[in-house]
């Protein structure tokens, strides 16, 4: 969390986005709102799909979800490259 002084007041800024848990929890809340009442995360098999291993796939791993990496858009590399980096 970053603090900045502005006109005598301390301002607090928090950076959010993938793969932060806050982003995953927000997505989960929106998903559960579309499910039948009393549905929990444990009742679901959650998958994410994305083209960036360092944000989309990392978010899934952060949340304990499954992920699918597509080779369009940002990433079009080799899976072996990611395995070497531990992604």
mmCIF file of N, CA, C and O in Angstrom:
data_model
loop_
_atom_site.group_PDB
_atom_site.id
_atom_site.type_symbol
_atom_site.label_atom_id
_atom_site.label_comp_id
_atom_site.label_asym_id
_atom_site.label_seq_id
_atom_site.Cartn_x
_atom_site.Cartn_y
_atom_site.Cartn_z
ATOM 1 N N UNK A 1 0.852 -1.171 0.000
ATOM 2 C CA UNK A 1 0.000 0.000 0.000
ATOM 3 C C UNK A 1 0.889 1.222 0.000
ATOM 4 O O UNK A 1 1.883 1.286 0.712
ATOM 5 N N UNK A 2 0.555 2.204 -0.803
ATOM 6 C CA UNK A 2 1.350 3.406 -0.961
ATOM 7 C C UNK A 2 0.674 4.563 -0.243
ATOM 8 O O UNK A 2 -0.531 4.709 -0.282
ATOM 9 N N UNK A 3 1.486 5.394 0.443
ATOM 10 C CA UNK A 3 0.950 6.559 1.122
ATOM 11 C C UNK A 3 1.512 7.824 0.480
ATOM 12 O O UNK A 3 2.682 7.889 0.143
ATOM 13 N N UNK A 4 0.664 8.816 0.309
ATOM 14 C CA UNK A 4 1.061 10.092 -0.262
ATOM 15 C C UNK A 4 0.459 11.200 0.586
ATOM 16 O O UNK A 4 -0.668 11.091 1.060
ATOM 17 N N UNK A 5 1.209 12.265 0.778
ATOM 18 C CA UNK A 5 0.693 13.426 1.500
ATOM 19 C C UNK A 5 0.153 14.414 0.468
ATOM 20 O O UNK A 5 0.834 14.770 -0.480
ATOM 21 N N UNK A 6 -1.086 14.858 0.663
ATOM 22 C CA UNK A 6 -1.726 15.788 -0.257
ATOM 23 C C UNK A 6 -2.489 16.823 0.555
ATOM 24 O O UNK A 6 -3.462 16.480 1.225
ATOM 25 N N UNK A 7 -2.036 18.075 0.497
ATOM 26 C CA UNK A 7 -2.697 19.176 1.210
ATOM 27 C C UNK A 7 -2.886 18.849 2.687
ATOM 28 O O UNK A 7 -3.938 19.071 3.266
ATOM 29 N N UNK A 8 -1.859 18.252 3.293
ATOM 30 C CA UNK A 8 -1.914 17.962 4.714
ATOM 31 C C UNK A 8 -2.623 16.680 5.080
ATOM 32 O O UNK A 8 -2.687 16.320 6.240
ATOM 33 N N UNK A 9 -3.182 15.994 4.111
ATOM 34 C CA UNK A 9 -3.871 14.735 4.379
ATOM 35 C C UNK A 9 -3.058 13.577 3.819
ATOM 36 O O UNK A 9 -2.449 13.691 2.771
ATOM 37 N N UNK A 10 -3.074 12.470 4.526
ATOM 38 C CA UNK A 10 -2.410 11.272 4.036
ATOM 39 C C UNK A 10 -3.404 10.478 3.212
ATOM 40 O O UNK A 10 -4.488 10.145 3.681
ATOM 41 N N UNK A 11 -3.040 10.221 1.978
ATOM 42 C CA UNK A 11 -3.876 9.437 1.086
ATOM 43 C C UNK A 11 -3.295 8.028 0.983
ATOM 44 O O UNK A 11 -2.086 7.857 0.916
ATOM 45 N N UNK A 12 -4.141 7.035 0.987
ATOM 46 C CA UNK A 12 -3.718 5.646 0.892
ATOM 47 C C UNK A 12 -4.191 5.096 -0.452
ATOM 48 O O UNK A 12 -5.363 5.228 -0.793
ATOM 49 N N UNK A 13 -3.277 4.493 -1.202
ATOM 50 C CA UNK A 13 -3.619 3.904 -2.492
ATOM 51 C C UNK A 13 -3.268 2.427 -2.471
ATOM 52 O O UNK A 13 -2.227 2.039 -1.955
ATOM 53 N N UNK A 14 -4.144 1.627 -3.011
ATOM 54 C CA UNK A 14 -3.908 0.200 -3.133
ATOM 55 C C UNK A 14 -4.048 -0.182 -4.596
ATOM 56 O O UNK A 14 -5.055 0.130 -5.225
ATOM 57 N N UNK A 15 -3.048 -0.835 -5.141
ATOM 58 C CA UNK A 15 -3.092 -1.287 -6.516
ATOM 59 C C UNK A 15 -3.768 -2.653 -6.553
ATOM 60 O O UNK A 15 -3.417 -3.533 -5.782
ATOM 61 N N UNK A 16 -4.749 -2.773 -7.427
ATOM 62 C CA UNK A 16 -5.447 -4.050 -7.572
ATOM 63 C C UNK A 16 -5.433 -4.459 -9.036
ATOM 64 O O UNK A 16 -5.203 -3.648 -9.918
ATOM 65 N N UNK A 17 -5.699 -5.691 -9.268
ATOM 66 C CA UNK A 17 -5.720 -6.249 -10.617
ATOM 67 C C UNK A 17 -5.269 -7.692 -10.543
ATOM 68 O O UNK A 17 -4.933 -8.199 -9.477
ATOM 69 N N UNK A 18 -5.276 -8.355 -11.669
ATOM 70 C CA UNK A 18 -4.838 -9.745 -11.684
ATOM 71 C C UNK A 18 -3.341 -9.782 -11.435
ATOM 72 O O UNK A 18 -2.622 -8.975 -12.008
ATOM 73 N N UNK A 19 -2.840 -10.650 -10.617
ATOM 74 C CA UNK A 19 -3.459 -11.799 -9.971
ATOM 75 C C UNK A 19 -3.732 -11.603 -8.483
ATOM 76 O O UNK A 19 -3.576 -12.532 -7.704
ATOM 77 N N UNK A 20 -4.150 -10.425 -8.038
ATOM 78 C CA UNK A 20 -4.366 -10.210 -6.605
ATOM 79 C C UNK A 20 -5.604 -10.969 -6.109
ATOM 80 O O UNK A 20 -6.581 -11.137 -6.844
ATOM 81 N N UNK A 21 -5.568 -11.425 -4.867
ATOM 82 C CA UNK A 21 -6.737 -12.119 -4.304
ATOM 83 C C UNK A 21 -7.996 -11.259 -4.322
ATOM 84 O O UNK A 21 -9.091 -11.789 -4.492
ATOM 85 N N UNK A 22 -7.863 -9.942 -4.174
ATOM 86 C CA UNK A 22 -9.042 -9.069 -4.203
ATOM 87 C C UNK A 22 -9.780 -9.198 -5.537
ATOM 88 O O UNK A 22 -11.009 -9.282 -5.573
ATOM 89 N N UNK A 23 -9.042 -9.245 -6.621
ATOM 90 C CA UNK A 23 -9.656 -9.403 -7.947
ATOM 91 C C UNK A 23 -10.366 -10.747 -8.051
ATOM 92 O O UNK A 23 -11.487 -10.836 -8.545
ATOM 93 N N UNK A 24 -9.713 -11.803 -7.571
ATOM 94 C CA UNK A 24 -10.329 -13.131 -7.607
ATOM 95 C C UNK A 24 -11.577 -13.209 -6.749
ATOM 96 O O UNK A 24 -12.590 -13.792 -7.153
ATOM 97 N N UNK A 25 -11.531 -12.612 -5.552
ATOM 98 C CA UNK A 25 -12.696 -12.636 -4.664
ATOM 99 C C UNK A 25 -13.856 -11.851 -5.263
ATOM 100 O O UNK A 25 -15.017 -12.236 -5.121
ATOM 101 N N UNK A 26 -13.542 -10.754 -5.957
ATOM 102 C CA UNK A 26 -14.591 -9.973 -6.611
ATOM 103 C C UNK A 26 -15.238 -10.787 -7.723
ATOM 104 O O UNK A 26 -16.468 -10.826 -7.844
ATOM 105 N N UNK A 27 -14.424 -11.458 -8.526
ATOM 106 C CA UNK A 27 -14.962 -12.309 -9.594
ATOM 107 C C UNK A 27 -15.807 -13.441 -9.018
ATOM 108 O O UNK A 27 -16.882 -13.758 -9.542
ATOM 109 N N UNK A 28 -15.329 -14.041 -7.938
ATOM 110 C CA UNK A 28 -16.074 -15.131 -7.306
ATOM 111 C C UNK A 28 -17.425 -14.645 -6.787
ATOM 112 O O UNK A 28 -18.443 -15.324 -6.950
ATOM 113 N N UNK A 29 -17.453 -13.488 -6.181
ATOM 114 C CA UNK A 29 -18.713 -12.918 -5.682
ATOM 115 C C UNK A 29 -19.704 -12.729 -6.820
ATOM 116 O O UNK A 29 -20.887 -13.065 -6.700
ATOM 117 N N UNK A 30 -19.218 -12.199 -7.960
ATOM 118 C CA UNK A 30 -20.095 -11.998 -9.121
ATOM 119 C C UNK A 30 -20.587 -13.338 -9.673
ATOM 120 O O UNK A 30 -21.743 -13.458 -10.070
ATOM 121 N N UNK A 31 -19.702 -14.334 -9.698
ATOM 122 C CA UNK A 31 -20.089 -15.659 -10.183
ATOM 123 C C UNK A 31 -21.147 -16.285 -9.277
ATOM 124 O O UNK A 31 -22.171 -16.788 -9.747
ATOM 125 N N UNK A 32 -20.912 -16.259 -7.974
ATOM 126 C CA UNK A 32 -21.857 -16.863 -7.032
ATOM 127 C C UNK A 32 -23.219 -16.174 -7.051
ATOM 128 O O UNK A 32 -24.237 -16.807 -6.787
ATOM 129 N N UNK A 33 -23.238 -14.886 -7.381
ATOM 130 C CA UNK A 33 -24.511 -14.150 -7.455
ATOM 131 C C UNK A 33 -25.397 -14.685 -8.583
ATOM 132 O O UNK A 33 -26.609 -14.488 -8.564
ATOM 133 N N UNK A 34 -24.787 -15.372 -9.553
ATOM 134 C CA UNK A 34 -25.544 -15.926 -10.677
ATOM 135 C C UNK A 34 -25.946 -17.386 -10.447
ATOM 136 O O UNK A 34 -26.621 -17.979 -11.279
ATOM 137 N N UNK A 35 -25.533 -17.955 -9.339
ATOM 138 C CA UNK A 35 -25.803 -19.367 -9.032
ATOM 139 C C UNK A 35 -27.044 -19.505 -8.160
ATOM 140 O O UNK A 35 -27.501 -18.533 -7.558
ATOM 141 N N UNK A 36 -27.570 -20.724 -8.060
ATOM 142 C CA UNK A 36 -28.691 -20.948 -7.153
ATOM 143 C C UNK A 36 -28.313 -20.574 -5.716
ATOM 144 O O UNK A 36 -27.134 -20.617 -5.353
ATOM 145 N N UNK A 37 -29.305 -20.220 -4.898
ATOM 146 C CA UNK A 37 -29.024 -19.863 -3.500
ATOM 147 C C UNK A 37 -28.241 -20.963 -2.786
ATOM 148 O O UNK A 37 -28.396 -22.147 -3.078
ATOM 149 N N UNK A 38 -27.400 -20.547 -1.867
ATOM 150 C CA UNK A 38 -26.586 -21.441 -1.024
ATOM 151 C C UNK A 38 -25.464 -22.158 -1.773
ATOM 152 O O UNK A 38 -24.841 -23.056 -1.224
ATOM 153 N N UNK A 39 -25.209 -21.789 -3.017
ATOM 154 C CA UNK A 39 -24.074 -22.354 -3.746
ATOM 155 C C UNK A 39 -22.797 -21.764 -3.171
ATOM 156 O O UNK A 39 -22.722 -20.568 -2.898
ATOM 157 N N UNK A 40 -21.795 -22.612 -2.976
ATOM 158 C CA UNK A 40 -20.491 -22.146 -2.481
ATOM 159 C C UNK A 40 -19.422 -22.411 -3.532
ATOM 160 O O UNK A 40 -19.643 -23.164 -4.489
ATOM 161 N N UNK A 41 -18.261 -21.843 -3.320
ATOM 162 C CA UNK A 41 -17.141 -22.060 -4.235
ATOM 163 C C UNK A 41 -16.812 -23.551 -4.347
ATOM 164 O O UNK A 41 -16.476 -24.050 -5.425
ATOM 165 N N UNK A 42 -16.949 -24.271 -3.247
ATOM 166 C CA UNK A 42 -16.633 -25.698 -3.235
ATOM 167 C C UNK A 42 -17.607 -26.514 -4.091
ATOM 168 O O UNK A 42 -17.290 -27.631 -4.490
ATOM 169 N N UNK A 43 -18.775 -25.958 -4.367
ATOM 170 C CA UNK A 43 -19.762 -26.644 -5.206
ATOM 171 C C UNK A 43 -19.433 -26.532 -6.693
ATOM 172 O O UNK A 43 -20.032 -27.228 -7.508
ATOM 173 N N UNK A 44 -18.508 -25.659 -7.028
ATOM 174 C CA UNK A 44 -18.239 -25.339 -8.429
ATOM 175 C C UNK A 44 -16.879 -25.848 -8.885
ATOM 176 O O UNK A 44 -15.948 -25.969 -8.086
ATOM 177 N N UNK A 45 -16.766 -26.109 -10.155
ATOM 178 C CA UNK A 45 -15.470 -26.348 -10.801
ATOM 179 C C UNK A 45 -15.189 -25.095 -11.624
ATOM 180 O O UNK A 45 -15.756 -24.908 -12.693
ATOM 181 N N UNK A 46 -14.345 -24.242 -11.097
ATOM 182 C CA UNK A 46 -14.123 -22.932 -11.709
ATOM 183 C C UNK A 46 -12.908 -22.984 -12.632
ATOM 184 O O UNK A 46 -11.844 -23.454 -12.249
ATOM 185 N N UNK A 47 -13.099 -22.470 -13.838
ATOM 186 C CA UNK A 47 -12.044 -22.368 -14.835
ATOM 187 C C UNK A 47 -11.914 -20.912 -15.279
ATOM 188 O O UNK A 47 -12.916 -20.212 -15.389
ATOM 189 N N UNK A 48 -10.693 -20.498 -15.513
ATOM 190 C CA UNK A 48 -10.455 -19.206 -16.152
ATOM 191 C C UNK A 48 -9.768 -19.476 -17.480
ATOM 192 O O UNK A 48 -9.057 -20.459 -17.628
ATOM 193 N N UNK A 49 -9.991 -18.613 -18.431
ATOM 194 C CA UNK A 49 -9.312 -18.705 -19.722
ATOM 195 C C UNK A 49 -8.702 -17.349 -20.012
ATOM 196 O O UNK A 49 -9.326 -16.313 -19.775
ATOM 197 N N UNK A 50 -7.480 -17.356 -20.478
ATOM 198 C CA UNK A 50 -6.839 -16.092 -20.777
ATOM 199 C C UNK A 50 -5.607 -16.280 -21.632
ATOM 200 O O UNK A 50 -5.151 -17.396 -21.865
ATOM 201 N N UNK A 51 -5.060 -15.149 -22.085
ATOM 202 C CA UNK A 51 -3.909 -15.188 -22.973
ATOM 203 C C UNK A 51 -2.631 -14.672 -22.306
ATOM 204 O O UNK A 51 -1.636 -14.453 -22.976
ATOM 205 N N UNK A 52 -2.666 -14.502 -20.985
ATOM 206 C CA UNK A 52 -1.483 -14.015 -20.284
ATOM 207 C C UNK A 52 -1.189 -14.906 -19.081
ATOM 208 O O UNK A 52 -1.934 -14.892 -18.098
ATOM 209 N N UNK A 53 -0.106 -15.663 -19.142
ATOM 210 C CA UNK A 53 0.193 -16.566 -18.034
ATOM 211 C C UNK A 53 0.527 -15.841 -16.741
ATOM 212 O O UNK A 53 0.334 -16.388 -15.658
ATOM 213 N N UNK A 54 0.995 -14.615 -16.843
ATOM 214 C CA UNK A 54 1.437 -13.885 -15.659
ATOM 215 C C UNK A 54 0.314 -13.106 -14.978
ATOM 216 O O UNK A 54 0.509 -12.565 -13.906
ATOM 217 N N UNK A 55 -0.854 -13.053 -15.598
ATOM 218 C CA UNK A 55 -1.998 -12.430 -14.927
ATOM 219 C C UNK A 55 -3.186 -13.383 -14.906
ATOM 220 O O UNK A 55 -3.691 -13.724 -13.840
ATOM 221 N N UNK A 56 -3.620 -13.859 -16.051
ATOM 222 C CA UNK A 56 -4.812 -14.717 -16.128
ATOM 223 C C UNK A 56 -4.591 -16.073 -15.447
ATOM 224 O O UNK A 56 -5.363 -16.484 -14.582
ATOM 225 N N UNK A 57 -3.527 -16.760 -15.838
ATOM 226 C CA UNK A 57 -3.243 -18.068 -15.245
ATOM 227 C C UNK A 57 -2.819 -17.898 -13.792
ATOM 228 O O UNK A 57 -3.215 -18.673 -12.921
ATOM 229 N N UNK A 58 -2.035 -16.868 -13.509
ATOM 230 C CA UNK A 58 -1.599 -16.626 -12.131
ATOM 231 C C UNK A 58 -2.791 -16.363 -11.208
ATOM 232 O O UNK A 58 -2.786 -16.801 -10.057
ATOM 233 N N UNK A 59 -3.811 -15.658 -11.700
ATOM 234 C CA UNK A 59 -5.005 -15.425 -10.888
ATOM 235 C C UNK A 59 -5.670 -16.753 -10.538
ATOM 236 O O UNK A 59 -6.040 -16.978 -9.383
ATOM 237 N N UNK A 60 -5.798 -17.633 -11.525
ATOM 238 C CA UNK A 60 -6.410 -18.940 -11.267
ATOM 239 C C UNK A 60 -5.614 -19.689 -10.205
ATOM 240 O O UNK A 60 -6.188 -20.262 -9.280
ATOM 241 N N UNK A 61 -4.315 -19.674 -10.307
ATOM 242 C CA UNK A 61 -3.484 -20.375 -9.327
ATOM 243 C C UNK A 61 -3.602 -19.731 -7.947
ATOM 244 O O UNK A 61 -3.660 -20.438 -6.939
ATOM 245 N N UNK A 62 -3.655 -18.410 -7.899
ATOM 246 C CA UNK A 62 -3.823 -17.693 -6.634
ATOM 247 C C UNK A 62 -5.106 -18.126 -5.926
ATOM 248 O O UNK A 62 -5.131 -18.297 -4.714
ATOM 249 N N UNK A 63 -6.160 -18.329 -6.714
ATOM 250 C CA UNK A 63 -7.470 -18.656 -6.154
ATOM 251 C C UNK A 63 -7.714 -20.157 -6.020
ATOM 252 O O UNK A 63 -8.725 -20.567 -5.492
ATOM 253 N N UNK A 64 -6.803 -20.980 -6.537
ATOM 254 C CA UNK A 64 -7.000 -22.422 -6.484
ATOM 255 C C UNK A 64 -7.959 -22.933 -7.552
ATOM 256 O O UNK A 64 -8.573 -23.987 -7.390
ATOM 257 N N UNK A 65 -8.094 -22.178 -8.639
ATOM 258 C CA UNK A 65 -8.985 -22.549 -9.732
ATOM 259 C C UNK A 65 -8.185 -23.204 -10.846
ATOM 260 O O UNK A 65 -6.958 -23.176 -10.877
ATOM 261 N N UNK A 66 -8.896 -23.757 -11.815
ATOM 262 C CA UNK A 66 -8.286 -24.306 -13.028
ATOM 263 C C UNK A 66 -8.094 -23.177 -14.033
ATOM 264 O O UNK A 66 -8.795 -22.162 -13.984
ATOM 265 N N UNK A 67 -7.168 -23.385 -14.965
ATOM 266 C CA UNK A 67 -6.953 -22.347 -15.976
ATOM 267 C C UNK A 67 -6.671 -22.952 -17.332
ATOM 268 O O UNK A 67 -6.181 -24.081 -17.433
ATOM 269 N N UNK A 68 -7.010 -22.190 -18.354
ATOM 270 C CA UNK A 68 -6.699 -22.554 -19.731
ATOM 271 C C UNK A 68 -5.987 -21.362 -20.360
ATOM 272 O O UNK A 68 -6.494 -20.236 -20.311
ATOM 273 N N UNK A 69 -4.823 -21.610 -20.906
ATOM 274 C CA UNK A 69 -4.035 -20.560 -21.551
ATOM 275 C C UNK A 69 -4.214 -20.681 -23.056
ATOM 276 O O UNK A 69 -3.992 -21.745 -23.634
ATOM 277 N N UNK A 70 -4.645 -19.595 -23.682
ATOM 278 C CA UNK A 70 -4.845 -19.596 -25.132
ATOM 279 C C UNK A 70 -3.687 -18.859 -25.802
ATOM 280 O O UNK A 70 -3.102 -17.949 -25.230
ATOM 281 N N UNK A 71 -3.357 -19.286 -26.985
ATOM 282 C CA UNK A 71 -2.217 -18.712 -27.703
ATOM 283 C C UNK A 71 -2.677 -17.643 -28.686
ATOM 284 O O UNK A 71 -2.319 -17.654 -29.860
ATOM 285 N N UNK A 72 -3.473 -16.747 -28.219
ATOM 286 C CA UNK A 72 -3.895 -15.605 -29.024
ATOM 287 C C UNK A 72 -3.652 -14.375 -28.166
ATOM 288 O O UNK A 72 -3.610 -14.448 -26.951
ATOM 289 N N UNK A 73 -3.525 -13.258 -28.774
ATOM 290 C CA UNK A 73 -3.331 -12.033 -27.997
ATOM 291 C C UNK A 73 -1.924 -11.911 -27.456
ATOM 292 O O UNK A 73 -0.945 -12.026 -28.182
ATOM 293 N N UNK A 74 -1.811 -11.727 -26.156
ATOM 294 C CA UNK A 74 -0.532 -11.418 -25.524
ATOM 295 C C UNK A 74 0.484 -12.542 -25.646
ATOM 296 O O UNK A 74 1.633 -12.334 -26.000
ATOM 297 N N UNK A 75 0.083 -13.759 -25.334
ATOM 298 C CA UNK A 75 1.041 -14.868 -25.277
ATOM 299 C C UNK A 75 0.812 -15.833 -26.416
ATOM 300 O O UNK A 75 -0.296 -16.297 -26.649
ATOM 301 N N UNK A 76 1.854 -16.141 -27.131
ATOM 302 C CA UNK A 76 1.761 -17.144 -28.185
ATOM 303 C C UNK A 76 3.001 -18.031 -28.163
ATOM 304 O O UNK A 76 3.401 -18.564 -29.179
ATOM 305 N N UNK A 77 3.589 -18.163 -26.987
ATOM 306 C CA UNK A 77 4.823 -18.914 -26.829
ATOM 307 C C UNK A 77 4.615 -20.401 -26.646
ATOM 308 O O UNK A 77 3.544 -20.943 -26.910
ATOM 309 N N UNK A 78 5.654 -21.031 -26.141
ATOM 310 C CA UNK A 78 5.690 -22.473 -25.955
ATOM 311 C C UNK A 78 5.450 -22.809 -24.485
ATOM 312 O O UNK A 78 5.965 -22.133 -23.600
ATOM 313 N N UNK A 79 4.679 -23.836 -24.234
ATOM 314 C CA UNK A 79 4.392 -24.257 -22.860
ATOM 315 C C UNK A 79 5.685 -24.616 -22.130
ATOM 316 O O UNK A 79 5.825 -24.372 -20.940
ATOM 317 N N UNK A 80 6.644 -25.164 -22.837
ATOM 318 C CA UNK A 80 7.917 -25.517 -22.204
ATOM 319 C C UNK A 80 8.606 -24.293 -21.620
ATOM 320 O O UNK A 80 9.265 -24.377 -20.583
ATOM 321 N N UNK A 81 8.462 -23.137 -22.274
ATOM 322 C CA UNK A 81 9.031 -21.896 -21.739
ATOM 323 C C UNK A 81 8.426 -21.586 -20.369
ATOM 324 O O UNK A 81 9.124 -21.168 -19.447
ATOM 325 N N UNK A 82 7.132 -21.795 -20.224
ATOM 326 C CA UNK A 82 6.456 -21.509 -18.969
ATOM 327 C C UNK A 82 6.843 -22.521 -17.913
ATOM 328 O O UNK A 82 7.049 -22.158 -16.742
ATOM 329 N N UNK A 83 6.967 -23.782 -18.286
ATOM 330 C CA UNK A 83 7.361 -24.808 -17.323
ATOM 331 C C UNK A 83 8.749 -24.525 -16.782
ATOM 332 O O UNK A 83 9.006 -24.712 -15.594
ATOM 333 N N UNK A 84 9.663 -24.053 -17.626
ATOM 334 C CA UNK A 84 11.008 -23.703 -17.181
ATOM 335 C C UNK A 84 10.983 -22.573 -16.155
ATOM 336 O O UNK A 84 11.798 -22.513 -15.257
ATOM 337 N N UNK A 85 10.007 -21.671 -16.291
ATOM 338 C CA UNK A 85 9.879 -20.522 -15.376
ATOM 339 C C UNK A 85 9.006 -20.847 -14.182
ATOM 340 O O UNK A 85 8.799 -20.008 -13.306
ATOM 341 N N UNK A 86 8.443 -22.027 -14.144
ATOM 342 C CA UNK A 86 7.618 -22.432 -13.004
ATOM 343 C C UNK A 86 6.208 -21.895 -13.020
ATOM 344 O O UNK A 86 5.567 -21.768 -11.990
ATOM 345 N N UNK A 87 5.720 -21.550 -14.212
ATOM 346 C CA UNK A 87 4.363 -21.009 -14.329
ATOM 347 C C UNK A 87 3.404 -22.135 -14.611
ATOM 348 O O UNK A 87 3.652 -23.008 -15.377
#
